[in-house]
C-alpha atoms as a printed R data frame, in Angstrom:
    type eleno elety resid chain resno       x       y       z
1   ATOM     1    CA   MET     A     1  -5.312   0.186  -4.115
2   ATOM     2    CA   SER     A     2  -6.458   0.284  -7.731
3   ATOM     3    CA   GLN     A     3  -6.966   3.617  -9.418
4   ATOM     4    CA   LYS     A     4 -10.444   5.165  -9.283
5   ATOM     5    CA   THR     A     5 -12.242   5.051 -12.629
6   ATOM     6    CA   GLN     A     6 -15.775   6.117 -11.682
7   ATOM     7    CA   GLU     A     7 -18.092   7.157  -8.863
8   ATOM     8    CA   PRO     A     8 -19.613   4.231  -6.958
9   ATOM     9    CA   VAL     A     9 -23.197   3.388  -7.928
10  ATOM    10    CA   ILE     A    10 -25.745   1.310  -5.989
11  ATOM    11    CA   THR     A    11 -27.367  -1.098  -8.389
12  ATOM    12    CA   LYS     A    12 -29.774  -2.906  -6.085
13  ATOM    13    CA   VAL     A    13 -31.009  -2.980  -2.462
14  ATOM    14    CA   SER     A    14 -32.698  -6.158  -1.242
15  ATOM    15    CA   ASP     A    15 -33.575  -7.966   1.976
16  ATOM    16    CA   LEU     A    16 -30.870 -10.236   3.363
17  ATOM    17    CA   PRO     A    17 -31.746 -13.390   5.312
18  ATOM    18    CA   THR     A    18 -29.650 -13.475   8.439
19  ATOM    19    CA   ASP     A    19 -28.359 -16.970   7.688
20  ATOM    20    CA   GLN     A    20 -26.762 -15.509   4.555
21  ATOM    21    CA   ALA     A    21 -25.115 -12.546   6.349
22  ATOM    22    CA   LYS     A    22 -21.372 -12.793   6.945
23  ATOM    23    CA   TRP     A    23 -20.785  -9.805   9.252
24  ATOM    24    CA   VAL     A    24 -24.014  -8.998  11.087
25  ATOM    25    CA   THR     A    25 -27.216 -10.579  12.272
26  ATOM    26    CA   LEU     A    26 -30.620  -9.229  13.306
27  ATOM    27    CA   GLN     A    27 -32.060 -10.343  16.638
28  ATOM    28    CA   LYS     A    28 -35.170  -9.729  18.722
29  ATOM    29    CA   ILE     A    29 -34.760  -8.985  22.425
30  ATOM    30    CA   ASP     A    30 -37.546  -9.753  24.882
31  ATOM    31    CA   TYR     A    31 -37.242  -7.859  28.105
32  ATOM    32    CA   VAL     A    32 -39.174  -6.379  31.009
33  ATOM    33    CA   ASP     A    33 -38.847  -2.659  31.479
34  ATOM    34    CA   GLN     A    34 -38.534  -0.437  34.587
35  ATOM    35    CA   ILE     A    35 -42.255  -0.650  35.390
36  ATOM    36    CA   GLY     A    36 -42.678  -4.376  34.817
37  ATOM    37    CA   LYS     A    37 -44.059  -4.225  31.266
38  ATOM    38    CA   ALA     A    38 -42.924  -6.863  28.773
39  ATOM    39    CA   ARG     A    39 -41.399  -5.310  25.646
40  ATOM    40    CA   THR     A    40 -39.346  -6.290  22.564
41  ATOM    41    CA   TRP     A    41 -36.499  -4.641  20.752
42  ATOM    42    CA   GLU     A    42 -34.875  -5.275  17.347
43  ATOM    43    CA   VAL     A    43 -31.073  -5.209  17.398
44  ATOM    44    CA   ALA     A    44 -28.295  -5.597  14.854
45  ATOM    45    CA   SER     A    45 -25.302  -7.506  16.207
46  ATOM    46    CA   ARG     A    46 -21.856  -8.201  14.729
47  ATOM    47    CA   LYS     A    47 -20.818 -11.842  14.217
48  ATOM    48    CA   THR     A    48 -17.106 -11.071  14.463
49  ATOM    49    CA   ARG     A    49 -16.540 -10.153  18.140
50  ATOM    50    CA   GLY     A    50 -13.405 -11.881  19.430
51  ATOM    51    CA   LYS     A    51 -11.866 -12.644  22.810
52  ATOM    52    CA   ALA     A    52 -11.287  -8.978  23.634
53  ATOM    53    CA   GLY     A    53 -15.035  -8.429  23.738
54  ATOM    54    CA   VAL     A    54 -14.666  -5.347  21.558
55  ATOM    55    CA   ASP     A    55 -15.901  -5.106  17.983
56  ATOM    56    CA   ALA     A    56 -13.839  -2.217  16.672
57  ATOM    57    CA   VAL     A    57 -11.310   0.520  17.277
58  ATOM    58    CA   ALA     A    58 -11.017   4.004  15.918
59  ATOM    59    CA   MET     A    59  -7.618   5.697  15.960
60  ATOM    60    CA   GLY     A    60  -7.602   9.262  17.024
61  ATOM    61    CA   ASN     A    61  -4.184  10.428  15.942
62  ATOM    62    CA   ILE     A    62  -1.685  13.240  16.219
63  ATOM    63    CA   LEU     A    63   1.020  13.725  13.549
64  ATOM    64    CA   LEU     A    64   4.121  15.513  14.802
65  ATOM    65    CA   HIS     A    65   6.502  17.088  12.233
66  ATOM    66    CA   PRO     A    66   9.713  19.035  12.841
67  ATOM    67    CA   SER     A    67   8.573  22.112  10.887
68  ATOM    68    CA   ARG     A    68   4.798  21.801  10.587
69  ATOM    69    CA   PRO     A    69   2.004  22.363  13.141
70  ATOM    70    CA   PRO     A    70   0.533  19.374  14.987
71  ATOM    71    CA   SER     A    71  -1.989  17.706  12.726
72  ATOM    72    CA   THR     A    72  -4.401  14.795  12.465
73  ATOM    73    CA   LEU     A    73  -4.842  12.333   9.621
74  ATOM    74    CA   LEU     A    74  -8.392  11.810   8.329
75  ATOM    75    CA   VAL     A    75  -9.602   9.147   5.914
76  ATOM    76    CA   ILE     A    76 -12.316   9.550   3.301
77  ATOM    77    CA   GLN     A    77 -14.024   6.504   1.880
78  ATOM    78    CA   TYR     A    78 -17.299   5.524   0.240
79  ATOM    79    CA   ARG     A    79 -19.792   3.905   2.598
80  ATOM    80    CA   PRO     A    80 -22.599   1.972   0.775
81  ATOM    81    CA   PRO     A    81 -25.107   2.217   3.674
82  ATOM    82    CA   LEU     A    82 -25.085   6.015   3.229
83  ATOM    83    CA   ASP     A    83 -24.352   6.042  -0.521
84  ATOM    84    CA   ALA     A    84 -21.914   8.797   0.327
85  ATOM    85    CA   TYR     A    85 -18.293   9.442   1.214
86  ATOM    86    CA   THR     A    86 -17.553   9.649   4.923
87  ATOM    87    CA   VAL     A    87 -14.838  11.651   6.645
88  ATOM    88    CA   GLU     A    88 -13.485   9.586   9.557
89  ATOM    89    CA   TRP     A    89 -10.521   8.740  11.644
90  ATOM    90    CA   PRO     A    90  -8.875   5.427  10.604
91  ATOM    91    CA   ALA     A    91 -10.748   2.512  12.155
92  ATOM    92    CA   GLY     A    92 -11.303  -1.183  11.870
93  ATOM    93    CA   LEU     A    93 -12.506  -4.422  13.417
94  ATOM    94    CA   VAL     A    94 -10.568  -6.191  16.157
95  ATOM    95    CA   ASP     A    95  -9.501  -9.639  15.006
96  ATOM    96    CA   ALA     A    96 -10.505 -12.680  17.041
97  ATOM    97    CA   GLU     A    97  -7.179 -13.019  18.956
98  ATOM    98    CA   GLU     A    98  -6.141  -9.357  19.078
99  ATOM    99    CA   THR     A    99  -6.142  -6.781  21.794
100 ATOM   100    CA   PRO     A   100  -7.606  -3.365  20.947
101 ATOM   101    CA   GLU     A   101  -4.105  -1.884  21.068
102 ATOM   102    CA   GLU     A   102  -2.782  -4.448  18.605
103 ATOM   103    CA   ALA     A   103  -5.723  -3.862  16.264
104 ATOM   104    CA   ALA     A   104  -5.201  -0.122  16.391
105 ATOM   105    CA   VAL     A   105  -1.537  -0.361  15.378
106 ATOM   106    CA   ARG     A   106  -2.294  -2.862  12.609
107 ATOM   107    CA   GLU     A   107  -5.310  -1.032  11.182
108 ATOM   108    CA   PHE     A   108  -3.519   2.350  11.289
109 ATOM   109    CA   LYS     A   109  -0.600   0.879   9.349
110 ATOM   110    CA   GLU     A   110  -2.916  -0.747   6.783
111 ATOM   111    CA   GLU     A   111  -5.119   2.303   6.196
112 ATOM   112    CA   THR     A   112  -2.498   5.074   6.377
113 ATOM   113    CA   GLY     A   113   0.877   3.368   5.876
114 ATOM   114    CA   TYR     A   114   2.256   4.984   9.021
115 ATOM   115    CA   GLU     A   115   3.743   3.332  12.100
116 ATOM   116    CA   CYS     A   116   2.173   4.717  15.300
117 ATOM   117    CA   ARG     A   117   2.628   4.685  19.058
118 ATOM   118    CA   VAL     A   118  -0.380   4.108  21.314
119 ATOM   119    CA   LEU     A   119  -0.940   6.985  23.783
120 ATOM   120    CA   SER     A   120  -4.157   5.912  25.449
121 ATOM   121    CA   VAL     A   121  -7.169   3.573  25.157
122 ATOM   122    CA   SER     A   122 -10.668   4.607  26.075
123 ATOM   123    CA   PRO     A   123 -13.212   2.491  27.993
124 ATOM   124    CA   VAL     A   124 -15.504   0.399  25.850
125 ATOM   125    CA   GLN     A   125 -18.115   2.628  24.158
126 ATOM   126    CA   ALA     A   126 -21.473   2.012  22.547
127 ATOM   127    CA   ALA     A   127 -21.334   2.574  18.805
128 ATOM   128    CA   ASP     A   128 -25.096   3.021  18.077
129 ATOM   129    CA   PRO     A   129 -27.027   1.856  21.157
130 ATOM   130    CA   GLY     A   130 -30.527   2.334  19.816
131 ATOM   131    CA   LEU     A   131 -29.850   0.105  16.799
132 ATOM   132    CA   SER     A   132 -26.945  -2.187  17.562
133 ATOM   133    CA   SER     A   133 -25.002  -4.052  20.294
134 ATOM   134    CA   ALA     A   134 -21.787  -3.083  18.461
135 ATOM   135    CA   ASN     A   135 -19.128  -1.492  20.658
136 ATOM   136    CA   MET     A   136 -15.741   0.078  20.137
137 ATOM   137    CA   GLN     A   137 -12.790   1.738  21.797
138 ATOM   138    CA   LEU     A   138 -11.023   4.996  20.869
139 ATOM   139    CA   VAL     A   139  -7.284   4.454  20.733
140 ATOM   140    CA   MET     A   140  -5.253   7.678  20.605
141 ATOM   141    CA   VAL     A   141  -1.971   7.275  18.741
142 ATOM   142    CA   GLU     A   142   0.972   9.440  17.841
143 ATOM   143    CA   VAL     A   143   3.057   9.488  14.650
144 ATOM   144    CA   GLN     A   144   6.538  11.012  14.600
145 ATOM   145    CA   LEU     A   145   7.352  12.320  11.121
146 ATOM   146    CA   LYS     A   146  10.772  13.260   9.756
147 ATOM   147    CA   GLU     A   147  11.753  16.205   7.555
148 ATOM   148    CA   GLY     A   148  11.379  15.288   3.906
149 ATOM   149    CA   GLU     A   149   9.690  11.979   4.634
150 ATOM   150    CA   GLU     A   150   7.534  10.744   1.807
151 ATOM   151    CA   GLU     A   151   3.945   9.638   2.260
152 ATOM   152    CA   PRO     A   152   4.058   5.838   2.901
153 ATOM   153    CA   ILE     A   153   2.235   3.224   0.878
154 ATOM   154    CA   GLN     A   154  -1.102   1.990   2.230
155 ATOM   155    CA   ARG     A   155  -1.795  -1.725   2.691
156 ATOM   156    CA   LEU     A   156  -5.423  -1.772   1.653
157 ATOM   157    CA   GLU     A   157  -7.521  -4.904   1.127
158 ATOM   158    CA   ASP     A   158  -9.489  -5.616  -2.040
159 ATOM   159    CA   GLY     A   159 -12.405  -3.214  -2.302
160 ATOM   160    CA   GLU     A   160 -10.860  -0.608   0.003
161 ATOM   161    CA   HIS     A   161 -10.375   2.821  -1.527
162 ATOM   162    CA   ILE     A   162  -9.225   5.237   1.150
163 ATOM   163    CA   GLN     A   163  -8.085   8.831   0.655
164 ATOM   164    CA   ARG     A   164  -5.794  10.309   3.323
165 ATOM   165    CA   VAL     A   165  -6.040  13.983   4.349
166 ATOM   166    CA   VAL     A   166  -3.749  15.704   6.856
167 ATOM   167    CA   VAL     A   167  -5.432  18.607   8.745
168 ATOM   168    CA   PRO     A   168  -3.726  20.885  11.212
169 ATOM   169    CA   LEU     A   169  -5.364  20.596  14.643
170 ATOM   170    CA   SER     A   170  -5.989  24.376  14.604
171 ATOM   171    CA   GLU     A   171  -8.253  23.870  11.524
172 ATOM   172    CA   PHE     A   172  -9.834  20.552  12.663
173 ATOM   173    CA   TYR     A   173 -13.345  21.719  13.503
174 ATOM   174    CA   ASP     A   174 -13.651  24.217  10.675
175 ATOM   175    CA   ARG     A   175 -12.480  21.699   8.065
176 ATOM   176    CA   LEU     A   176 -15.104  19.199   9.208
177 ATOM   177    CA   VAL     A   177 -17.818  21.853   8.963
178 ATOM   178    CA   GLU     A   178 -16.685  22.569   5.374
179 ATOM   179    CA   TYR     A   179 -16.676  18.862   4.503
180 ATOM   180    CA   SER     A   180 -20.258  18.520   5.822
181 ATOM   181    CA   LYS     A   181 -21.374  21.137   3.286
182 ATOM   182    CA   GLN     A   182 -20.044  19.194   0.303
183 ATOM   183    CA   GLU     A   183 -22.368  17.109  -1.859
184 ATOM   184    CA   ARG     A   184 -22.326  13.356  -1.126
185 ATOM   185    CA   MET     A   185 -20.066  13.883   1.860
186 ATOM   186    CA   VAL     A   186 -20.879  12.982   5.487
187 ATOM   187    CA   VAL     A   187 -18.702  13.530   8.549
188 ATOM   188    CA   ALA     A   188 -18.719  10.578  10.954
189 ATOM   189    CA   ALA     A   189 -20.458  11.471  14.171
190 ATOM   190    CA   LYS     A   190 -17.686  10.324  16.559
191 ATOM   191    CA   LEU     A   191 -15.100  12.416  14.665
192 ATOM   192    CA   PHE     A   192 -17.262  15.519  14.646
193 ATOM   193    CA   HIS     A   193 -18.093  15.112  18.338
194 ATOM   194    CA   PHE     A   194 -14.388  15.010  19.212
195 ATOM   195    CA   ALA     A   195 -13.611  18.083  17.103
196 ATOM   196    CA   ALA     A   196 -16.695  19.921  18.416
197 ATOM   197    CA   GLY     A   197 -15.568  19.169  21.988
198 ATOM   198    CA   MET     A   198 -12.149  20.677  21.230
199 ATOM   199    CA   HIS     A   199 -13.765  23.709  19.672
200 ATOM   200    CA   PHE     A   200 -16.137  24.150  22.572
201 ATOM   201    CA   ALA     A   201 -13.329  23.939  25.117
202 ATOM   202    CA   ASN     A   202 -11.448  26.649  23.232
203 ATOM   203    CA   THR     A   203 -14.366  29.016  22.738
204 ATOM   204    CA   GLN     A   204 -16.817  28.600  25.677
205 ATOM   205    CA   LYS     A   205 -16.785  30.781  28.825
206 ATOM   206    CA   TYR     A   206 -18.081  28.311  31.398
207 ATOM   207    CA   PHE     A   207 -14.711  27.241  32.888
């Protein structure tokens, strides 16, 4: 990863013909609804879905250290569609011949530098069902750290600039709330929902 020299700046936004798009396409769906009325829907679809039938994985992660509290590793990166930095869990697309588990281990190594162990894999989930057919799976992984271990080197691709932040699980929700208050910073919905669920389970009185 090259050293940051400036803040990213959008210089132009223009329409993109679908035949020139590498990663996504725009489609029109004709369908008949629950009462027999013909309707249409505009949908964005990825062009990269492979044999697993899953577009992407996100890696919920637990870092275990001999003398530090259990933590999770977040990544912060600039996202042009938002013109903002997003706080997320590591994530990435599933390659054509990969399983979601293989993609999770590979992407986690690339974005964070750490080797991980898969704990569980969620069912296939909708990523943004009102806009896109894109789907994903949440892969929970564990990282065992050693005393005195240095932060590993990331294996980022050209154009990737990813900052790593380790947050104790006890501070997870509160730290995301603080990030959401910062200028040009957006917390990814899936990440916030997970942390909010943890916070709710620890603070509610319904069960």
